[in-house]
PDB file of C-alpha atoms in Angstrom:
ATOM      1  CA  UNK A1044       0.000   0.000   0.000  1.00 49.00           C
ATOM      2  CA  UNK A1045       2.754   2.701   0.836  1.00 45.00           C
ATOM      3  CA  UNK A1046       4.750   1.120  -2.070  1.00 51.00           C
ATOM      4  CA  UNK A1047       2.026   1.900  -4.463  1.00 48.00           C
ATOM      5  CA  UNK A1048       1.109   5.832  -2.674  1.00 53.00           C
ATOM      6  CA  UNK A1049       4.768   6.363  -3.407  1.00 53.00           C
ATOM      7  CA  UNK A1050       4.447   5.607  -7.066  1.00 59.00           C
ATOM      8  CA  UNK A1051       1.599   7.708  -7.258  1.00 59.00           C
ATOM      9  CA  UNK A1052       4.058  10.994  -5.826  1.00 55.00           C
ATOM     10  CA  UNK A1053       6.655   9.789  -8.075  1.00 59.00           C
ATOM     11  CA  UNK A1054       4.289   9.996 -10.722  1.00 63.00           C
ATOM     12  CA  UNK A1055       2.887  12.843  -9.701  1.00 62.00           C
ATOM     13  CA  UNK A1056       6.066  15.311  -9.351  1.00 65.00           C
ATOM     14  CA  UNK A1057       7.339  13.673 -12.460  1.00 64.00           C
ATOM     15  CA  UNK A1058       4.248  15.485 -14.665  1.00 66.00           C
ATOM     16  CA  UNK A1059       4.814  18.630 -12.355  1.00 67.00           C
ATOM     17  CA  UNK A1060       7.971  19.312 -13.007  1.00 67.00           C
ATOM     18  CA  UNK A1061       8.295  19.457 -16.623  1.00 72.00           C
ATOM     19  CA  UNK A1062       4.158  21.540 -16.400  1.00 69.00           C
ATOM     20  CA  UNK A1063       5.882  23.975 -13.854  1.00 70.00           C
ATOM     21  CA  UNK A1064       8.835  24.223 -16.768  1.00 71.00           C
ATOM     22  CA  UNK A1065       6.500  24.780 -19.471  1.00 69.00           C
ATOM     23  CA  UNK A1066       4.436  27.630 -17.697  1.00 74.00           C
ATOM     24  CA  UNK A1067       7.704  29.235 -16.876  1.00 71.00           C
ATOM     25  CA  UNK A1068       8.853  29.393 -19.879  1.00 69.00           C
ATOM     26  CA  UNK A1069       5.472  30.569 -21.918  1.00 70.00           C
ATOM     27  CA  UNK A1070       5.060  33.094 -18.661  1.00 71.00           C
ATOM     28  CA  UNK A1071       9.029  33.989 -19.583  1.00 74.00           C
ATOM     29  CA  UNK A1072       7.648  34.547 -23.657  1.00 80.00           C
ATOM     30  CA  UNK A1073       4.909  36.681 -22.927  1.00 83.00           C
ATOM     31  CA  UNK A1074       5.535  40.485 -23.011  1.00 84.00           C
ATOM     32  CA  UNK A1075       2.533  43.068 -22.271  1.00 85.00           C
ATOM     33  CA  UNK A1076       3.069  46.762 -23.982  1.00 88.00           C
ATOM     34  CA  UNK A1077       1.139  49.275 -23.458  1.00 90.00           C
ATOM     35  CA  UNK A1078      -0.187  52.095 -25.804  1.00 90.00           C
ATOM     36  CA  UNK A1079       2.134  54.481 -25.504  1.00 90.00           C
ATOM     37  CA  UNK A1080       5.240  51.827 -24.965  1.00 91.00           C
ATOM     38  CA  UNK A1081       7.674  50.221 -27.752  1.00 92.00           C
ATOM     39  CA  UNK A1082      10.071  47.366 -27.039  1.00 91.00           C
ATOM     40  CA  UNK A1083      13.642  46.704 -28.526  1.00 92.00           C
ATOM     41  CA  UNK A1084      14.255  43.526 -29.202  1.00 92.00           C
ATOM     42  CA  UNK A1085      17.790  42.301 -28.911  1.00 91.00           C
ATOM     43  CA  UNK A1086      18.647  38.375 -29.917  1.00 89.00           C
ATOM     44  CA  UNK A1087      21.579  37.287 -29.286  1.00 88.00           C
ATOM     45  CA  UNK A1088      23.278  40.613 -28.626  1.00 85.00           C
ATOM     46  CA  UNK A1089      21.825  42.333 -31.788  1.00 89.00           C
ATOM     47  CA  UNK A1090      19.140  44.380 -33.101  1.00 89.00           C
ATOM     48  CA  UNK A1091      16.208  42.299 -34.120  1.00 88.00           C
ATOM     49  CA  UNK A1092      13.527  44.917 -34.187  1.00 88.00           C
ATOM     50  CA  UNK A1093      11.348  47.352 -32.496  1.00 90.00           C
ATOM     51  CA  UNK A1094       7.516  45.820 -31.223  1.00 89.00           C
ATOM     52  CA  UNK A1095       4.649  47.503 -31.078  1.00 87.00           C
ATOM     53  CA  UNK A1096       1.907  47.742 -28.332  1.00 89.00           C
ATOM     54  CA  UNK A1097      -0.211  44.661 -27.279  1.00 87.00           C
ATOM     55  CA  UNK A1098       0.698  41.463 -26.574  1.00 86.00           C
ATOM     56  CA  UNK A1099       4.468  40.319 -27.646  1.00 86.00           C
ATOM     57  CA  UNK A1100       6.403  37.035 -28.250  1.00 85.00           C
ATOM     58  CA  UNK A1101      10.011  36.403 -27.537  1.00 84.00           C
ATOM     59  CA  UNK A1102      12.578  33.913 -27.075  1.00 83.00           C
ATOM     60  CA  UNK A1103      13.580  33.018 -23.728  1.00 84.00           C
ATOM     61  CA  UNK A1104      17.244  32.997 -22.980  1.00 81.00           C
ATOM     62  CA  UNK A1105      17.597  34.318 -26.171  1.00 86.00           C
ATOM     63  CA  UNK A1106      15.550  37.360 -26.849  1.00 85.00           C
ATOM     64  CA  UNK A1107      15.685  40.463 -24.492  1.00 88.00           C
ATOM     65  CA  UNK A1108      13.080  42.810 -24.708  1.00 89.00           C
ATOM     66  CA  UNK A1109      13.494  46.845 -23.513  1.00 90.00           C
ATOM     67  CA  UNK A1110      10.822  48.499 -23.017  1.00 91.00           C
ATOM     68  CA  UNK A1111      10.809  52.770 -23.831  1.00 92.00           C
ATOM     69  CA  UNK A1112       8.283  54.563 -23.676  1.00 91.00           C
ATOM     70  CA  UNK A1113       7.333  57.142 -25.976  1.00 92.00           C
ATOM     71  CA  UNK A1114       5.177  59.891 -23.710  1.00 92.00           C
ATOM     72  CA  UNK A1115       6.475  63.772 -23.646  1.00 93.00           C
ATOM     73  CA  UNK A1116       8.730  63.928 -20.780  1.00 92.00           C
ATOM     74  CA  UNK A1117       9.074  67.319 -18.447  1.00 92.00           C
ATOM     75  CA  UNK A1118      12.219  67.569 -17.185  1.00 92.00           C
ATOM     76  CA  UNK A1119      13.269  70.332 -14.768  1.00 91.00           C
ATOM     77  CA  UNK A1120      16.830  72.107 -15.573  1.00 90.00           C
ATOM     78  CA  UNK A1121      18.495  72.705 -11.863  1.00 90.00           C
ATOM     79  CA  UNK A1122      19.546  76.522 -11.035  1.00 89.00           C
ATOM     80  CA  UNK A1123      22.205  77.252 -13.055  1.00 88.00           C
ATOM     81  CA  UNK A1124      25.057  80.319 -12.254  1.00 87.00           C
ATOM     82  CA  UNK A1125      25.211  82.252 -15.297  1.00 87.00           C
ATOM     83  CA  UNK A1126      27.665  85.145 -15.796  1.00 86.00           C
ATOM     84  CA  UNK A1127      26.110  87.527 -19.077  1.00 86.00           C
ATOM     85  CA  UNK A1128      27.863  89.182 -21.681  1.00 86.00           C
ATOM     86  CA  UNK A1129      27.683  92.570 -19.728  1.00 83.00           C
ATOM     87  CA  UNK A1130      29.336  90.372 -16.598  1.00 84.00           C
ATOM     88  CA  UNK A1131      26.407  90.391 -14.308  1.00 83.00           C
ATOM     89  CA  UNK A1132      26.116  86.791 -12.209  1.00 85.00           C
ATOM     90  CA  UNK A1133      22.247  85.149 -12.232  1.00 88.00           C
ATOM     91  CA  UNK A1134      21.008  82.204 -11.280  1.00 89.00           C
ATOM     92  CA  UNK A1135      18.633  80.552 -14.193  1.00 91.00           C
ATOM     93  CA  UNK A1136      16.522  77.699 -14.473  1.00 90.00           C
ATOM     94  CA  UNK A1137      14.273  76.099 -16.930  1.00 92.00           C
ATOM     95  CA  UNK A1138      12.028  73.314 -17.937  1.00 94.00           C
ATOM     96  CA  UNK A1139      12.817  70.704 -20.917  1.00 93.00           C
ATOM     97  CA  UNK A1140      10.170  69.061 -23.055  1.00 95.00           C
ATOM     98  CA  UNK A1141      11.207  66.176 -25.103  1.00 94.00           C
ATOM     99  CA  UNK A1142       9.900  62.649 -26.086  1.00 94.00           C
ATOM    100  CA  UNK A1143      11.676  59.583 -28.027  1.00 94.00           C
ATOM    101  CA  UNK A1144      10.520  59.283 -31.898  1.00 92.00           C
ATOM    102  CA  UNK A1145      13.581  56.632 -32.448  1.00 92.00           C
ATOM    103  CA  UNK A1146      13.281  53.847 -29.153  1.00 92.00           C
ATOM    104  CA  UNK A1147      16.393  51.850 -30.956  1.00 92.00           C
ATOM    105  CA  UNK A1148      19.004  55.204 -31.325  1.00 92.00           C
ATOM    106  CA  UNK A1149      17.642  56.018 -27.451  1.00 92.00           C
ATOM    107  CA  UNK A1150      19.044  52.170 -26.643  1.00 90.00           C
ATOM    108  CA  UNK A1151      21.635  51.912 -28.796  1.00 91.00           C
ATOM    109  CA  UNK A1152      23.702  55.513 -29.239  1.00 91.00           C
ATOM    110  CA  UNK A1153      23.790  56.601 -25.911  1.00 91.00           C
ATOM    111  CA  UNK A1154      23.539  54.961 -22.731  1.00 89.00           C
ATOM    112  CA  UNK A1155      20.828  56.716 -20.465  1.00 90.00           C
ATOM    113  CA  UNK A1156      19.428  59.402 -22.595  1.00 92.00           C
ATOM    114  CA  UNK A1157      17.384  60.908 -19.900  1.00 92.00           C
ATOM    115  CA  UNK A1158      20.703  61.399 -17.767  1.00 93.00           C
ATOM    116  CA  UNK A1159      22.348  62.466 -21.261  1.00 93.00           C
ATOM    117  CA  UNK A1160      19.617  65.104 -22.107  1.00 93.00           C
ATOM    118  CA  UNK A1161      19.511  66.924 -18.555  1.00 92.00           C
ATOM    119  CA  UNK A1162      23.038  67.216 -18.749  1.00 93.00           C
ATOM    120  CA  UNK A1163      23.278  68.685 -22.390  1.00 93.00           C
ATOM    121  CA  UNK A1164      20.482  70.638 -21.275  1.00 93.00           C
ATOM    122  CA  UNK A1165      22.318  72.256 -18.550  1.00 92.00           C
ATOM    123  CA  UNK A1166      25.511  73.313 -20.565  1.00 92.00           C
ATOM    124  CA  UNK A1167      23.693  74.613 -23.026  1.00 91.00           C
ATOM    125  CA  UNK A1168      21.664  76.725 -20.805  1.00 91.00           C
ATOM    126  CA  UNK A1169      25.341  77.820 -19.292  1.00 90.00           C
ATOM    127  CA  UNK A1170      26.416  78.609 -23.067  1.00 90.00           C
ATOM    128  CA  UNK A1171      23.798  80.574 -24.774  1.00 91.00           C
ATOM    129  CA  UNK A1172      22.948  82.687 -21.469  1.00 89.00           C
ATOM    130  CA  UNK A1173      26.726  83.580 -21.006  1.00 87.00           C
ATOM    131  CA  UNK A1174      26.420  85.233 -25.082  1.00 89.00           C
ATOM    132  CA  UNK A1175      23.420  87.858 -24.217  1.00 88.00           C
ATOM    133  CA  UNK A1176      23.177  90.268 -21.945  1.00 87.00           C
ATOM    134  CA  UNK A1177      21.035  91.075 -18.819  1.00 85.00           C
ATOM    135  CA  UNK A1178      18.054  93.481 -20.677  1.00 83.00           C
ATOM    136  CA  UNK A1179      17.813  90.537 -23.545  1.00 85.00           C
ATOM    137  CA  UNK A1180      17.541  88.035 -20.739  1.00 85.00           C
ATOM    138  CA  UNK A1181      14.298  89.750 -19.233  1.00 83.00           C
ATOM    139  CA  UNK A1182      12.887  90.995 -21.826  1.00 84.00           C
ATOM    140  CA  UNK A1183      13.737  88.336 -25.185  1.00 86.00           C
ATOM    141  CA  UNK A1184      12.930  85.546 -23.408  1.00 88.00           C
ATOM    142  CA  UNK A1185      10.763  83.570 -26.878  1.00 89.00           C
ATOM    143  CA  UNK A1186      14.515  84.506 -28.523  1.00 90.00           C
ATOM    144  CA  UNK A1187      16.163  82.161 -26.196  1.00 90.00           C
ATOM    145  CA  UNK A1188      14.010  80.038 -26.114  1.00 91.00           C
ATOM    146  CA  UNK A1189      14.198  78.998 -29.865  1.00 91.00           C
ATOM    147  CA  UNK A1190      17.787  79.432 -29.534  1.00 91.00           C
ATOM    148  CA  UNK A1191      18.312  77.081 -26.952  1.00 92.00           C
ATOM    149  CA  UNK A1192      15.396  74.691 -28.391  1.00 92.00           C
ATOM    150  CA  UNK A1193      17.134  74.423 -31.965  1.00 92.00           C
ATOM    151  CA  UNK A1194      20.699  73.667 -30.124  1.00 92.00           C
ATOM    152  CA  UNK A1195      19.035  70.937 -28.364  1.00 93.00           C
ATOM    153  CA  UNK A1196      17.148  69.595 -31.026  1.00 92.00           C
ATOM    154  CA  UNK A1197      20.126  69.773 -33.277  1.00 92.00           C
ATOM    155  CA  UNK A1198      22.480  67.512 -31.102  1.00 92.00           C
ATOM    156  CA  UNK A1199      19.784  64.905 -29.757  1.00 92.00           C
ATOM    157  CA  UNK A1200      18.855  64.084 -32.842  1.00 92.00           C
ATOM    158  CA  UNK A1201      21.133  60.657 -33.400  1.00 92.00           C
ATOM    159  CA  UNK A1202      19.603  59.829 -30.274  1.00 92.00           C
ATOM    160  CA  UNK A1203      16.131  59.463 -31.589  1.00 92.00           C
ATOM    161  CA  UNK A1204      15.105  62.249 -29.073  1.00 94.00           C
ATOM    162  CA  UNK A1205      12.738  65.111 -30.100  1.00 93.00           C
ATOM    163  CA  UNK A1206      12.995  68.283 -28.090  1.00 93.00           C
ATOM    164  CA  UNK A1207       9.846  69.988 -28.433  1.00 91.00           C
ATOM    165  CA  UNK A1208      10.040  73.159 -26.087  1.00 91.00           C
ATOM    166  CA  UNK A1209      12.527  75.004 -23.438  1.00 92.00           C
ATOM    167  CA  UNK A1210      11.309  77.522 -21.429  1.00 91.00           C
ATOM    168  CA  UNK A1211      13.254  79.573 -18.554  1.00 90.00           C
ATOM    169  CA  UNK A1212      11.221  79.741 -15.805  1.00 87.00           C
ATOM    170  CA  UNK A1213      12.933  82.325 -13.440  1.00 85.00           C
ATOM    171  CA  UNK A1214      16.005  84.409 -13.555  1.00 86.00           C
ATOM    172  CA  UNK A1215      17.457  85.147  -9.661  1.00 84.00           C
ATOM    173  CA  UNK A1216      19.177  88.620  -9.580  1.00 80.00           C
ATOM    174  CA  UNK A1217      21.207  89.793  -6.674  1.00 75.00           C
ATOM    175  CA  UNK A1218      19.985  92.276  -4.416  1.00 76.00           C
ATOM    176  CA  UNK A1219      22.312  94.722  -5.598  1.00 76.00           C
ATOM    177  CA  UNK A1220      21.359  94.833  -9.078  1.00 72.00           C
ATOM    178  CA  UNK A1221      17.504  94.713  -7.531  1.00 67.00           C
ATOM    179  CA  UNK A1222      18.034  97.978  -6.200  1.00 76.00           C
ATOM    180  CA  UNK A1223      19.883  99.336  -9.442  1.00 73.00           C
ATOM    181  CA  UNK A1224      16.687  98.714 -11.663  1.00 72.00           C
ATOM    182  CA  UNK A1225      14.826 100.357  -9.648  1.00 74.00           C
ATOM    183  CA  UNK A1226      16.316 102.858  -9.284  1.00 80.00           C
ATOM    184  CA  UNK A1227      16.618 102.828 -13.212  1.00 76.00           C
ATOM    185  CA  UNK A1228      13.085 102.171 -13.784  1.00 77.00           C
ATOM    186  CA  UNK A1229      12.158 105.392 -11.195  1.00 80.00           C
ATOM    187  CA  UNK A1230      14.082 107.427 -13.248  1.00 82.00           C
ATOM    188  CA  UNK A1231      12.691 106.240 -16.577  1.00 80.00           C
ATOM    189  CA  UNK A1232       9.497 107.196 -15.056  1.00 83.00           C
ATOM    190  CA  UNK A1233      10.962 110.413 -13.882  1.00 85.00           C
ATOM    191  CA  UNK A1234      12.140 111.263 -17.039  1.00 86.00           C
ATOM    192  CA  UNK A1235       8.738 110.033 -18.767  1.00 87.00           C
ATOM    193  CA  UNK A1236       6.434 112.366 -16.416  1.00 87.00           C
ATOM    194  CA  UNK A1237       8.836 115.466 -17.673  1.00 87.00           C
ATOM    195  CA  UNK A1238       8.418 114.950 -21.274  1.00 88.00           C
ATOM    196  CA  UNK A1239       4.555 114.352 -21.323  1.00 90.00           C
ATOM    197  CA  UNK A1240       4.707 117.646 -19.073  1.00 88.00           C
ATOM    198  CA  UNK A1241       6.391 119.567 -21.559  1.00 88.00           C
ATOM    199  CA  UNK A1242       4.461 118.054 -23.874  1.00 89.00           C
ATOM    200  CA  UNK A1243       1.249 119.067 -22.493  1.00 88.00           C
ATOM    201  CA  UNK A1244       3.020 122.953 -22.076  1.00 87.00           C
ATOM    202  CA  UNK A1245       3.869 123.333 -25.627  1.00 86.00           C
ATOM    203  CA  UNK A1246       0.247 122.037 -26.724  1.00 88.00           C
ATOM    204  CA  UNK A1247      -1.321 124.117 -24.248  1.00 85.00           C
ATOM    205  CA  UNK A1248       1.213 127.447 -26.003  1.00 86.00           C
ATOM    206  CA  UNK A1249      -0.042 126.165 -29.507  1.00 84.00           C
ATOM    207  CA  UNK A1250      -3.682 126.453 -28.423  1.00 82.00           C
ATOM    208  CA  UNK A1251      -3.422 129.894 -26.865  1.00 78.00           C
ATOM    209  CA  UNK A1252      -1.360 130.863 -30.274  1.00 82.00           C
ATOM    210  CA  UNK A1253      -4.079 130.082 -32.353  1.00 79.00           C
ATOM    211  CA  UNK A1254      -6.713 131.286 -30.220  1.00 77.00           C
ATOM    212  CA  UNK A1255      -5.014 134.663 -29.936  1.00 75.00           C
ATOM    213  CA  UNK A1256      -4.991 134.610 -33.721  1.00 76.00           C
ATOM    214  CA  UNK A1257      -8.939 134.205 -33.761  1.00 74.00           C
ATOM    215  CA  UNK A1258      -9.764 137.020 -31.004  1.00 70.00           C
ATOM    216  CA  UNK A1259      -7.443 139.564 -32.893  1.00 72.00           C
ATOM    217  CA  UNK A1260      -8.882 139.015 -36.674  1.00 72.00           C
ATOM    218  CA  UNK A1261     -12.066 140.401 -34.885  1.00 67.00           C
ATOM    219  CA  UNK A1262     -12.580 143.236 -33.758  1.00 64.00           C
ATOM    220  CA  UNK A1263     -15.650 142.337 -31.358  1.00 64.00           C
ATOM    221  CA  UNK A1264     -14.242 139.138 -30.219  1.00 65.00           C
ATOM    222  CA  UNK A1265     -11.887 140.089 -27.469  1.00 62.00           C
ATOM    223  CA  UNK A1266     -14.892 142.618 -25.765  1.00 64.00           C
ATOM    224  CA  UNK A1267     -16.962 139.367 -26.029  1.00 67.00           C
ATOM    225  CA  UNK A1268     -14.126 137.704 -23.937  1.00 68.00           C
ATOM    226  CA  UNK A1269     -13.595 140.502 -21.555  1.00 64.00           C
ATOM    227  CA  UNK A1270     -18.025 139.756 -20.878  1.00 64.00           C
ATOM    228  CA  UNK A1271     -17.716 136.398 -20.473  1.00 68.00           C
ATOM    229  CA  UNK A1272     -14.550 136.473 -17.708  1.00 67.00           C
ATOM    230  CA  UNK A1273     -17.321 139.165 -15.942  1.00 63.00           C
ATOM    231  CA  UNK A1274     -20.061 136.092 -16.161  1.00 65.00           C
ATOM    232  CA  UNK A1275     -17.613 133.958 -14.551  1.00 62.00           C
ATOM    233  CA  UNK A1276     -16.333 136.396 -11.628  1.00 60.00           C
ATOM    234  CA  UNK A1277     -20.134 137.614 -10.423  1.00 59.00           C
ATOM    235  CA  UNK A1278     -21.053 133.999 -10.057  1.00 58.00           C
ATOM    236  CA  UNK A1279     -18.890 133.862  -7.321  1.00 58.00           C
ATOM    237  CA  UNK A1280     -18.945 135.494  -3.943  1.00 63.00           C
ATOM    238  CA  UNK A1281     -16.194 138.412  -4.123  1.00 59.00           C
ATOM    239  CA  UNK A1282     -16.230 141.621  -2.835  1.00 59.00           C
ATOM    240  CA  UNK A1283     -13.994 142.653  -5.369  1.00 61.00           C
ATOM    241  CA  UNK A1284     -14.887 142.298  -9.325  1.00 59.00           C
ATOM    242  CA  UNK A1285     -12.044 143.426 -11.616  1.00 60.00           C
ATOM    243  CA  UNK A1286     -13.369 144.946 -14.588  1.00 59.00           C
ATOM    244  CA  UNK A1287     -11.106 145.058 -17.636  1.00 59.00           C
ATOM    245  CA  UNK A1288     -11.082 148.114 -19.791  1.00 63.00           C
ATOM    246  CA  UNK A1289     -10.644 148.041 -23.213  1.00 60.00           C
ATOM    247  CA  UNK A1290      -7.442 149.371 -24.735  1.00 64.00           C
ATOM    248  CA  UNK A1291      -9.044 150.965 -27.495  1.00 64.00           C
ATOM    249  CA  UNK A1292     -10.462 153.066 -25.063  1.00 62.00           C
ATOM    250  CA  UNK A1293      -7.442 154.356 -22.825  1.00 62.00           C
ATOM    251  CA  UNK A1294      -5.005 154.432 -26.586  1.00 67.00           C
ATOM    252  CA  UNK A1295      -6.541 157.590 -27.253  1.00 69.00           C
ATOM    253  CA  UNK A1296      -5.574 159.333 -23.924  1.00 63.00           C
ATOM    254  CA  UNK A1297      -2.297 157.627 -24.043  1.00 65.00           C
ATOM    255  CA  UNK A1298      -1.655 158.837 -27.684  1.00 68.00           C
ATOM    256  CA  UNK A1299      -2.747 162.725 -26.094  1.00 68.00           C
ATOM    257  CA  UNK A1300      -0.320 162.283 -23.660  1.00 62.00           C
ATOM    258  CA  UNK A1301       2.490 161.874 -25.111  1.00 65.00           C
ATOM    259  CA  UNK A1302       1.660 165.461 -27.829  1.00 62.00           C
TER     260      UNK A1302
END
């Protein structure tokens, strides 16, 4: 009786090992990708092939599969120190948007192209920034931008990586220079609030010109004036009203005096 349960395990271990085996190695076969996923295929060392998403064969012990994925990635550019053209030190950082169009040049011509791409990223945010000065900086920002985005794209291309924007977020200034544009920028305003003054005077001169012009081609139009400035005085409460003579009138006395 225990001769013939021990058969029966014999038996039984001797169909489980070699069903265990087989599940292992269809389990080992089986690769899952997703939508937005390709896999590299290498057999035997080389290239065999790029897969696409769904469900993948391979080759166990002979076929490695890598999987890359293919989504935009957002990488962050640390604070770099900067020194501009006109020698003033900043600290800059920016953002990096790129994606993989080639998954076999991101396996095959460089060896982490994430790690690669930060780092070109960050020297050539050192190099272009160090050729401009401050005021381009601030204020031609989309300039850069292209600049630095066409540099980028230019040298990650035999990686099969697509940069598709660079943006500087923020530019650090020292105090110092802080307090030098402002004081620029109060000045500029200074300096703005004087000319629009003056501006405003020598309209103001050019209207009185021409209005002087009007009142002397007529003879009635200045007495007209003098009327209306004695409307606008006895509306008000004075105890004094200032009447304005004509000079037509007094030019006659004037003219006796001197004969």
């Amino acid at each position: 009786m225990f001769t013939f349960q021990f058969q029966e395990f014999d038996m039984l271990i001797a169909y489980a090992v070699p069903v265990a085996l087989l599940i292992f190695i269809v389990a080992s076969a089986i690769r899952i990708l997703l939508e937005y996923e390709r896999g590299v295929v290498f057999r035997l060392g080389r290239f065999a092939g790029v897969r696409g998403p769904g469900l993948r064969f391979i080759i166990p012990g002979i076929d490695r599969l890598v999987k890359i994925s293919l989504r935009t990635v957002a990488m962050d550019v640390p604070p770099q120190d900067v020194i501009t053209k006109d020698n003033v030190s900043v600290k800059v950082n920016a953002v990096l948007y790129f994606r993989v169009i080639s998954p076999e040049k991101a396996l095959i011509e460089v060896e982490n192209y994430l790690y690669a791409t930060s780092q070109l990223a960050q020297t050539s945010l050192r190099s272009v920034l160090g050729q401009v000065e401050l005021d381009e900086l601030l204020s031609h920002r989309d300039k850069i931008n292209q600049q630095l985005q066409g540099i980028l794209d230019r040298q990650t291309d035999p990686w099969g990586v697509k940069i598709s924007n660079v943006e500087i977020k923020h530019v650090d200034l020292p105090v110092e220079m802080q307090r030098a544009m402002a004081r620029q920028a109060e000045a500029e305003r200074e300096r703005r609030s004087k000319v629009i003054h003056a501006e405003g005077e020598f309209q103001a001169s050019q209207k009185l010109a021409d209005a002087a012009r009007v009142i002397s081609s007529e003879s009635g139009a200045l007495q007209l004036r003098f009327l209306q400035t004695l409307t606008e005085i006895a509306t008000e409460k004075n105890s004094t009203i200032l009447f304005p003579i004509p000079i037509d009138l007094v030019k006659p006395f004037l003219d006796r005096h001197k004969e």
